[in-house]
Amino acid sequence: MGATGHLGTAWRKRDYHRQWLWREANRLFDFFQNRTFNPLGGFHELDAEGRPINPGNPVRGIHSTARMVHCFSIGSLLGRPGSDDIVDHGMKYLWEKHRDHERGGYHWSLDNAGLLDASKQGYGHAFVLLAASSAKVAGHPDADRMIADVTDVLETRFWDDRHGAIAEEFEADWTPVPGYRGQNSNMHLTEALMAAYEATGEKGYLDKAVSIADLIIRRRAGENGFRVPEHFDENWVLDKGYQGNEMFRPSGTTPGHWLEWARLILQLHALGGGRHAWMPEAAKALFAQSIALGWDKEKGGFFYTLDWNDEPAKRNKLWWPMAEGAGAAAFLCEHLPDDFHETWYRRIWDGIARHFLDQDRGGWHEELTEDLVPSYTLFAGKGDLYHALQACLIPLYPATGSLTKGIVESGVR
């Protein structure tokens, strides 16, 4: 049965729901815009109350800097006052502080004294490309040089033609850090490559995105029942026993990434003119598996990780899988409309509204216990705008590309 069957008009088409999403997006912009701005460069991460963490000497991670540039490039395209200054501020910090002026590439993190972690990671470079691409669409004058710079680094240092994906990490002097390949960095690079293709029109970006998706989703996820494997050796052989950083490389599988890939695969299918017939069915399967295996059927919310027996491993509930679930469901409702996708679009937003929105202090709770109580074992507070903002805005625009492209092409901002 279609999504206009007994469920009635899809929520994404209803004026009230759209207004609700706009209000929540604005609440997020309001919460982060001035609180995160660090006059000394870069951006503060925030505690649960919305106060800067360690304001005297905060850590600036490259992904956090780049995500703020991306989000406020979206704000600029929407016409939000103050957004241009934040994009300028972030672009300057990426170029002058994160970038290695002598050896090329971008360092992972800094504080007021200088470099904290000088490593050069694929995950961080993916977000630099996303930031620069979004800034270009928003008209930033320095975007072209950053796109050219990070593209050169990705192609000459990270890209591995043998497997059609990127290496994970190098030391500051470009000595390889051996033994590991990860899907997470490649997933975010897929998002960034699509944004770069939309911003520049250069098809090479899209070709690389298809290559990564083919490796990680069609082949590796397809071999594992559309449970997306996270961790591999240098030959992209699955490492089920890998133990890593709980925030960036948790062991087992991560249903939130299955949801994220479901949206990205449909976006890639649309940008590629529908040439890859496997993509819609893969997206459908990824979403269905995330619901069947990752959703807590008793209490609600997505478990953070599962073991390889499909049992919950880390049972806490994070905000970003909910956000990615909403975005994935929105894309699926557009491309593969049926009552299952519409029902889960609504159910995920019900869970967000009831448990994750901090109505008293603003922002979203980034971490809940298994019992849906705010907690802070992985995340110190409210450090991220990116996932939640995109969840609110993705359903408002055509499911054919990045938000920046949708905002520009819709003519309604």
Short mmCIF file of N, CA, C and O in Angstrom, two decimals, residues 145-244:
data_model
loop_
_atom_site.label_atom_id
_atom_site.label_comp_id
_atom_site.label_asym_id
_atom_site.label_seq_id
_atom_site.Cartn_x
_atom_site.Cartn_y
_atom_site.Cartn_z
N ARG A 145 39.91 27.44 -3.80
CA ARG A 145 41.27 27.03 -3.49
C ARG A 145 41.29 25.89 -2.48
O ARG A 145 42.16 25.01 -2.54
N MET A 146 40.33 25.87 -1.55
CA MET A 146 40.30 24.78 -0.59
C MET A 146 39.85 23.49 -1.25
O MET A 146 40.38 22.41 -0.96
N ILE A 147 38.86 23.57 -2.13
CA ILE A 147 38.45 22.37 -2.86
C ILE A 147 39.63 21.80 -3.64
O ILE A 147 39.90 20.58 -3.60
N ALA A 148 40.35 22.65 -4.35
CA ALA A 148 41.50 22.19 -5.14
C ALA A 148 42.57 21.58 -4.24
O ALA A 148 43.15 20.53 -4.57
N ASP A 149 42.82 22.21 -3.11
CA ASP A 149 43.87 21.74 -2.21
C ASP A 149 43.53 20.38 -1.61
O ASP A 149 44.33 19.45 -1.66
N VAL A 150 42.35 20.25 -1.03
CA VAL A 150 42.00 19.00 -0.35
C VAL A 150 41.76 17.88 -1.38
O VAL A 150 42.05 16.71 -1.11
N THR A 151 41.28 18.23 -2.56
CA THR A 151 41.12 17.23 -3.61
C THR A 151 42.46 16.65 -4.01
O THR A 151 42.61 15.42 -4.17
N ASP A 152 43.47 17.50 -4.15
CA ASP A 152 44.81 17.02 -4.49
C ASP A 152 45.34 16.08 -3.41
O ASP A 152 45.93 15.03 -3.72
N VAL A 153 45.13 16.44 -2.15
CA VAL A 153 45.59 15.59 -1.06
C VAL A 153 44.87 14.25 -1.07
O VAL A 153 45.50 13.19 -0.91
N LEU A 154 43.56 14.28 -1.25
CA LEU A 154 42.80 13.03 -1.28
C LEU A 154 43.26 12.13 -2.43
O LEU A 154 43.38 10.91 -2.26
N GLU A 155 43.52 12.71 -3.58
CA GLU A 155 43.89 11.91 -4.74
C GLU A 155 45.32 11.39 -4.66
O GLU A 155 45.59 10.24 -5.05
N THR A 156 46.25 12.20 -4.15
CA THR A 156 47.65 11.81 -4.16
C THR A 156 48.08 11.06 -2.91
O THR A 156 49.05 10.28 -2.95
N ARG A 157 47.39 11.26 -1.80
CA ARG A 157 47.79 10.63 -0.55
C ARG A 157 46.82 9.52 -0.10
O ARG A 157 47.27 8.46 0.37
N PHE A 158 45.54 9.74 -0.19
CA PHE A 158 44.57 8.84 0.42
C PHE A 158 43.98 7.81 -0.55
O PHE A 158 43.71 6.68 -0.16
N TRP A 159 43.75 8.19 -1.80
CA TRP A 159 43.00 7.33 -2.70
C TRP A 159 43.81 6.10 -3.08
O TRP A 159 44.99 6.19 -3.43
N ASP A 160 43.17 4.94 -3.03
CA ASP A 160 43.78 3.66 -3.37
C ASP A 160 43.02 3.06 -4.54
O ASP A 160 41.91 2.53 -4.38
N ASP A 161 43.61 3.13 -5.72
CA ASP A 161 42.95 2.63 -6.93
C ASP A 161 42.72 1.12 -6.89
O ASP A 161 41.80 0.62 -7.54
N ARG A 162 43.53 0.41 -6.13
CA ARG A 162 43.37 -1.05 -6.08
C ARG A 162 42.00 -1.45 -5.54
O ARG A 162 41.42 -2.44 -5.99
N HIS A 163 41.51 -0.68 -4.62
CA HIS A 163 40.24 -1.03 -3.96
C HIS A 163 39.14 -0.01 -4.22
O HIS A 163 37.98 -0.28 -3.91
N GLY A 164 39.48 1.12 -4.76
CA GLY A 164 38.47 2.13 -5.05
C GLY A 164 37.92 2.79 -3.82
O GLY A 164 36.72 3.07 -3.72
N ALA A 165 38.80 3.09 -2.86
CA ALA A 165 38.41 3.74 -1.61
C ALA A 165 39.66 4.40 -1.04
O ALA A 165 40.74 4.33 -1.64
N ILE A 166 39.52 5.05 0.13
CA ILE A 166 40.68 5.75 0.69
C ILE A 166 41.30 4.99 1.85
O ILE A 166 40.64 4.22 2.55
N ALA A 167 42.59 5.25 2.04
CA ALA A 167 43.28 4.83 3.25
C ALA A 167 42.76 5.62 4.43
O ALA A 167 42.10 6.66 4.27
N GLU A 168 43.09 5.16 5.62
CA GLU A 168 42.48 5.74 6.81
C GLU A 168 43.28 6.88 7.43
O GLU A 168 42.72 7.91 7.78
N GLU A 169 44.59 6.69 7.59
CA GLU A 169 45.31 7.62 8.47
C GLU A 169 46.80 7.64 8.13
O GLU A 169 47.39 6.62 7.76
N PHE A 170 47.39 8.84 8.31
CA PHE A 170 48.83 9.04 8.17
C PHE A 170 49.33 9.86 9.35
O PHE A 170 48.58 10.63 9.95
N GLU A 171 50.61 9.71 9.63
CA GLU A 171 51.23 10.60 10.59
C GLU A 171 51.44 11.96 9.95
O GLU A 171 51.22 12.15 8.75
N ALA A 172 51.88 12.92 10.73
CA ALA A 172 52.01 14.29 10.23
C ALA A 172 52.92 14.39 9.02
O ALA A 172 52.71 15.22 8.13
N ASP A 173 53.96 13.54 8.98
CA ASP A 173 54.92 13.59 7.87
C ASP A 173 54.54 12.66 6.72
O ASP A 173 55.34 12.39 5.84
N TRP A 174 53.30 12.16 6.73
CA TRP A 174 52.72 11.28 5.71
C TRP A 174 53.26 9.84 5.78
O TRP A 174 53.10 9.07 4.83
N THR A 175 53.85 9.49 6.91
CA THR A 175 54.14 8.08 7.14
C THR A 175 52.82 7.34 7.32
O THR A 175 52.00 7.73 8.16
N PRO A 176 52.57 6.27 6.56
CA PRO A 176 51.29 5.57 6.70
C PRO A 176 51.14 4.95 8.08
O PRO A 176 52.11 4.45 8.66
N VAL A 177 49.92 4.98 8.61
CA VAL A 177 49.57 4.24 9.81
C VAL A 177 48.95 2.94 9.32
O VAL A 177 47.83 2.93 8.80
N PRO A 178 49.66 1.83 9.43
CA PRO A 178 49.24 0.60 8.74
C PRO A 178 48.17 -0.19 9.49
O PRO A 178 47.89 0.04 10.66
N GLY A 179 47.57 -1.13 8.75
CA GLY A 179 46.79 -2.18 9.37
C GLY A 179 45.30 -1.99 9.43
O GLY A 179 44.58 -2.89 9.86
N TYR A 180 44.80 -0.84 9.00
CA TYR A 180 43.35 -0.60 9.18
C TYR A 180 42.77 0.15 8.00
O TYR A 180 43.39 1.09 7.47
N ARG A 181 41.56 -0.26 7.62
CA ARG A 181 40.71 0.51 6.70
C ARG A 181 39.33 0.58 7.33
O ARG A 181 38.85 -0.40 7.91
N GLY A 182 38.67 1.73 7.20
CA GLY A 182 37.38 1.92 7.85
C GLY A 182 36.31 2.41 6.90
O GLY A 182 36.58 3.21 6.00
N GLN A 183 35.09 1.94 7.13
CA GLN A 183 34.00 2.39 6.27
C GLN A 183 33.53 3.78 6.64
O GLN A 183 33.03 4.51 5.79
N ASN A 184 33.67 4.21 7.90
CA ASN A 184 33.10 5.47 8.33
C ASN A 184 33.70 6.65 7.58
O ASN A 184 32.99 7.54 7.10
N SER A 185 35.02 6.68 7.48
CA SER A 185 35.67 7.77 6.74
C SER A 185 35.26 7.75 5.28
O SER A 185 35.03 8.80 4.67
N ASN A 186 35.14 6.56 4.71
CA ASN A 186 34.74 6.45 3.31
C ASN A 186 33.27 6.82 3.10
O ASN A 186 32.91 7.39 2.06
N MET A 187 32.43 6.51 4.07
CA MET A 187 31.03 6.92 3.99
C MET A 187 30.91 8.45 3.94
O MET A 187 30.20 9.02 3.10
N HIS A 188 31.63 9.12 4.85
CA HIS A 188 31.54 10.58 4.86
C HIS A 188 32.23 11.19 3.64
O HIS A 188 31.81 12.25 3.16
N LEU A 189 33.24 10.51 3.12
CA LEU A 189 33.82 11.00 1.87
C LEU A 189 32.82 10.87 0.74
O LEU A 189 32.76 11.73 -0.15
N THR A 190 32.01 9.81 0.73
CA THR A 190 30.97 9.67 -0.30
C THR A 190 30.03 10.87 -0.26
O THR A 190 29.69 11.43 -1.32
N GLU A 191 29.61 11.27 0.94
CA GLU A 191 28.77 12.46 1.06
C GLU A 191 29.49 13.69 0.51
O GLU A 191 28.90 14.49 -0.24
N ALA A 192 30.76 13.84 0.86
CA ALA A 192 31.52 15.02 0.43
C ALA A 192 31.78 15.00 -1.07
O ALA A 192 31.73 16.05 -1.73
N LEU A 193 32.05 13.84 -1.63
CA LEU A 193 32.28 13.75 -3.07
C LEU A 193 31.05 14.14 -3.86
O LEU A 193 31.14 14.82 -4.90
N MET A 194 29.88 13.74 -3.38
CA MET A 194 28.64 14.16 -4.06
C MET A 194 28.47 15.67 -3.97
O MET A 194 28.07 16.31 -4.95
N ALA A 195 28.76 16.24 -2.81
CA ALA A 195 28.65 17.69 -2.67
C ALA A 195 29.64 18.41 -3.59
O ALA A 195 29.31 19.45 -4.19
N ALA A 196 30.85 17.86 -3.71
CA ALA A 196 31.85 18.47 -4.59
C ALA A 196 31.43 18.37 -6.05
O ALA A 196 31.62 19.32 -6.83
N TYR A 197 30.85 17.25 -6.42
CA TYR A 197 30.33 17.10 -7.79
C TYR A 197 29.25 18.14 -8.07
O TYR A 197 29.26 18.78 -9.13
N GLU A 198 28.34 18.32 -7.13
CA GLU A 198 27.27 19.30 -7.32
C GLU A 198 27.82 20.72 -7.38
O GLU A 198 27.32 21.56 -8.13
N ALA A 199 28.86 21.00 -6.59
CA ALA A 199 29.42 22.35 -6.54
C ALA A 199 30.26 22.68 -7.76
O ALA A 199 30.30 23.84 -8.20
N THR A 200 30.94 21.69 -8.33
CA THR A 200 31.90 21.96 -9.40
C THR A 200 31.47 21.42 -10.75
O THR A 200 31.97 21.88 -11.78
N GLY A 201 30.59 20.43 -10.77
CA GLY A 201 30.22 19.78 -12.03
C GLY A 201 31.24 18.78 -12.53
O GLY A 201 31.07 18.22 -13.62
N GLU A 202 32.29 18.50 -11.76
CA GLU A 202 33.35 17.59 -12.20
C GLU A 202 32.96 16.15 -11.89
O GLU A 202 32.84 15.75 -10.72
N LYS A 203 32.81 15.35 -12.92
CA LYS A 203 32.27 14.00 -12.79
C LYS A 203 33.19 13.06 -12.02
O LYS A 203 32.74 12.05 -11.45
N GLY A 204 34.48 13.37 -11.97
CA GLY A 204 35.40 12.51 -11.25
C GLY A 204 35.02 12.31 -9.80
O GLY A 204 35.25 11.23 -9.23
N TYR A 205 34.45 13.33 -9.20
CA TYR A 205 33.99 13.20 -7.81
C TYR A 205 32.89 12.14 -7.70
O TYR A 205 32.88 11.31 -6.79
N LEU A 206 31.96 12.19 -8.63
CA LEU A 206 30.85 11.24 -8.59
C LEU A 206 31.34 9.82 -8.85
O LEU A 206 30.86 8.86 -8.22
N ASP A 207 32.29 9.67 -9.74
CA ASP A 207 32.84 8.35 -10.03
C ASP A 207 33.47 7.74 -8.78
O ASP A 207 33.32 6.53 -8.52
N LYS A 208 34.19 8.54 -8.02
CA LYS A 208 34.80 8.03 -6.80
C LYS A 208 33.74 7.66 -5.77
O LYS A 208 33.87 6.66 -5.04
N ALA A 209 32.67 8.45 -5.68
CA ALA A 209 31.59 8.12 -4.75
C ALA A 209 30.96 6.78 -5.11
O ALA A 209 30.67 5.96 -4.22
N VAL A 210 30.74 6.54 -6.40
CA VAL A 210 30.17 5.26 -6.84
C VAL A 210 31.12 4.12 -6.50
O VAL A 210 30.69 3.04 -6.06
N SER A 211 32.41 4.33 -6.68
CA SER A 211 33.40 3.30 -6.39
C SER A 211 33.36 2.89 -4.92
O SER A 211 33.38 1.70 -4.59
N ILE A 212 33.32 3.88 -4.03
CA ILE A 212 33.27 3.59 -2.60
C ILE A 212 31.98 2.85 -2.25
O ILE A 212 32.00 1.86 -1.51
N ALA A 213 30.87 3.33 -2.76
CA ALA A 213 29.59 2.70 -2.46
C ALA A 213 29.55 1.27 -2.96
O ALA A 213 28.99 0.38 -2.30
N ASP A 214 30.12 1.04 -4.12
CA ASP A 214 30.14 -0.32 -4.67
C ASP A 214 30.92 -1.26 -3.75
O ASP A 214 30.50 -2.39 -3.49
N LEU A 215 32.07 -0.79 -3.26
CA LEU A 215 32.88 -1.62 -2.37
C LEU A 215 32.17 -1.89 -1.05
O LEU A 215 32.03 -3.05 -0.63
N ILE A 216 31.73 -0.82 -0.39
CA ILE A 216 31.26 -0.97 0.99
C ILE A 216 29.83 -1.48 1.06
O ILE A 216 29.50 -2.29 1.93
N ILE A 217 28.97 -1.06 0.14
CA ILE A 217 27.56 -1.45 0.23
C ILE A 217 27.25 -2.64 -0.68
O ILE A 217 26.80 -3.69 -0.22
N ARG A 218 27.47 -2.50 -1.98
CA ARG A 218 27.07 -3.60 -2.86
C ARG A 218 27.81 -4.88 -2.51
O ARG A 218 27.20 -5.96 -2.46
N ARG A 219 29.13 -4.76 -2.26
CA ARG A 219 29.91 -5.96 -2.01
C ARG A 219 29.96 -6.33 -0.52
O ARG A 219 29.43 -7.37 -0.12
N ARG A 220 30.55 -5.48 0.33
CA ARG A 220 30.77 -5.88 1.71
C ARG A 220 29.47 -5.95 2.52
O ARG A 220 29.24 -6.92 3.25
N ALA A 221 28.61 -4.96 2.41
CA ALA A 221 27.33 -5.06 3.12
C ALA A 221 26.47 -6.16 2.52
O ALA A 221 25.79 -6.91 3.24
N GLY A 222 26.49 -6.27 1.17
CA GLY A 222 25.71 -7.32 0.52
C GLY A 222 26.12 -8.71 0.96
O GLY A 222 25.30 -9.62 1.06
N GLU A 223 27.41 -8.88 1.24
CA GLU A 223 27.91 -10.17 1.71
C GLU A 223 27.50 -10.48 3.15
O GLU A 223 27.62 -11.62 3.60
N ASN A 224 27.05 -9.45 3.86
CA ASN A 224 26.74 -9.61 5.28
C ASN A 224 25.29 -9.24 5.59
O ASN A 224 24.99 -8.67 6.63
N GLY A 225 24.39 -9.60 4.67
CA GLY A 225 22.97 -9.39 4.92
C GLY A 225 22.58 -7.94 5.09
O GLY A 225 21.64 -7.62 5.82
N PHE A 226 23.30 -7.05 4.41
CA PHE A 226 23.07 -5.60 4.49
C PHE A 226 23.14 -5.09 5.93
O PHE A 226 22.43 -4.18 6.33
N ARG A 227 24.06 -5.69 6.68
CA ARG A 227 24.60 -5.11 7.90
C ARG A 227 25.94 -4.52 7.49
O ARG A 227 26.81 -5.25 7.02
N VAL A 228 26.12 -3.23 7.63
CA VAL A 228 27.31 -2.58 7.09
C VAL A 228 28.51 -2.90 7.99
O VAL A 228 28.54 -2.49 9.15
N PRO A 229 29.51 -3.62 7.48
CA PRO A 229 30.71 -3.84 8.28
C PRO A 229 31.48 -2.53 8.45
O PRO A 229 31.52 -1.70 7.54
N GLU A 230 32.10 -2.38 9.59
CA GLU A 230 32.80 -1.14 9.90
C GLU A 230 34.31 -1.22 9.68
O GLU A 230 34.91 -0.25 9.24
N HIS A 231 34.91 -2.35 10.01
CA HIS A 231 36.36 -2.40 10.18
C HIS A 231 36.98 -3.49 9.31
O HIS A 231 36.50 -4.63 9.27
N PHE A 232 38.10 -3.13 8.66
CA PHE A 232 38.74 -4.01 7.70
C PHE A 232 40.26 -3.92 7.83
O PHE A 232 40.79 -2.97 8.43
N ASP A 233 40.95 -4.90 7.24
CA ASP A 233 42.40 -4.77 7.12
C ASP A 233 42.72 -3.99 5.84
O ASP A 233 41.82 -3.48 5.15
N GLU A 234 43.99 -3.90 5.51
CA GLU A 234 44.41 -3.06 4.38
C GLU A 234 43.93 -3.59 3.03
O GLU A 234 43.94 -2.85 2.05
N ASN A 235 43.50 -4.84 2.99
CA ASN A 235 42.97 -5.40 1.75
C ASN A 235 41.45 -5.45 1.75
O ASN A 235 40.85 -6.13 0.92
N TRP A 236 40.85 -4.73 2.67
CA TRP A 236 39.40 -4.65 2.80
C TRP A 236 38.78 -6.02 3.08
O TRP A 236 37.68 -6.33 2.63
N VAL A 237 39.49 -6.80 3.89
CA VAL A 237 38.94 -8.03 4.45
C VAL A 237 38.36 -7.70 5.82
O VAL A 237 39.02 -7.07 6.65
N LEU A 238 37.14 -8.10 6.06
CA LEU A 238 36.42 -7.76 7.28
C LEU A 238 37.16 -8.25 8.52
O LEU A 238 37.61 -9.40 8.58
N ASP A 239 37.27 -7.38 9.52
CA ASP A 239 37.88 -7.71 10.81
C ASP A 239 36.80 -7.63 11.88
O ASP A 239 36.54 -6.58 12.45
N LYS A 240 36.17 -8.76 12.15
CA LYS A 240 35.06 -8.77 13.11
C LYS A 240 35.53 -8.58 14.55
O LYS A 240 34.73 -8.21 15.41
N GLY A 241 36.80 -8.81 14.82
CA GLY A 241 37.30 -8.69 16.18
C GLY A 241 37.89 -7.33 16.52
O GLY A 241 38.42 -7.15 17.62
N TYR A 242 37.78 -6.37 15.61
CA TYR A 242 38.43 -5.08 15.82
C TYR A 242 37.87 -4.36 17.05
O TYR A 242 36.66 -4.32 17.26
N GLN A 243 38.77 -3.78 17.85
CA GLN A 243 38.40 -2.97 19.01
C GLN A 243 39.04 -1.60 18.82
O GLN A 243 40.26 -1.49 18.73
N GLY A 244 38.21 -0.55 18.78
CA GLY A 244 38.76 0.77 18.54
C GLY A 244 38.11 1.85 19.38
O GLY A 244 37.45 1.57 20.39
#
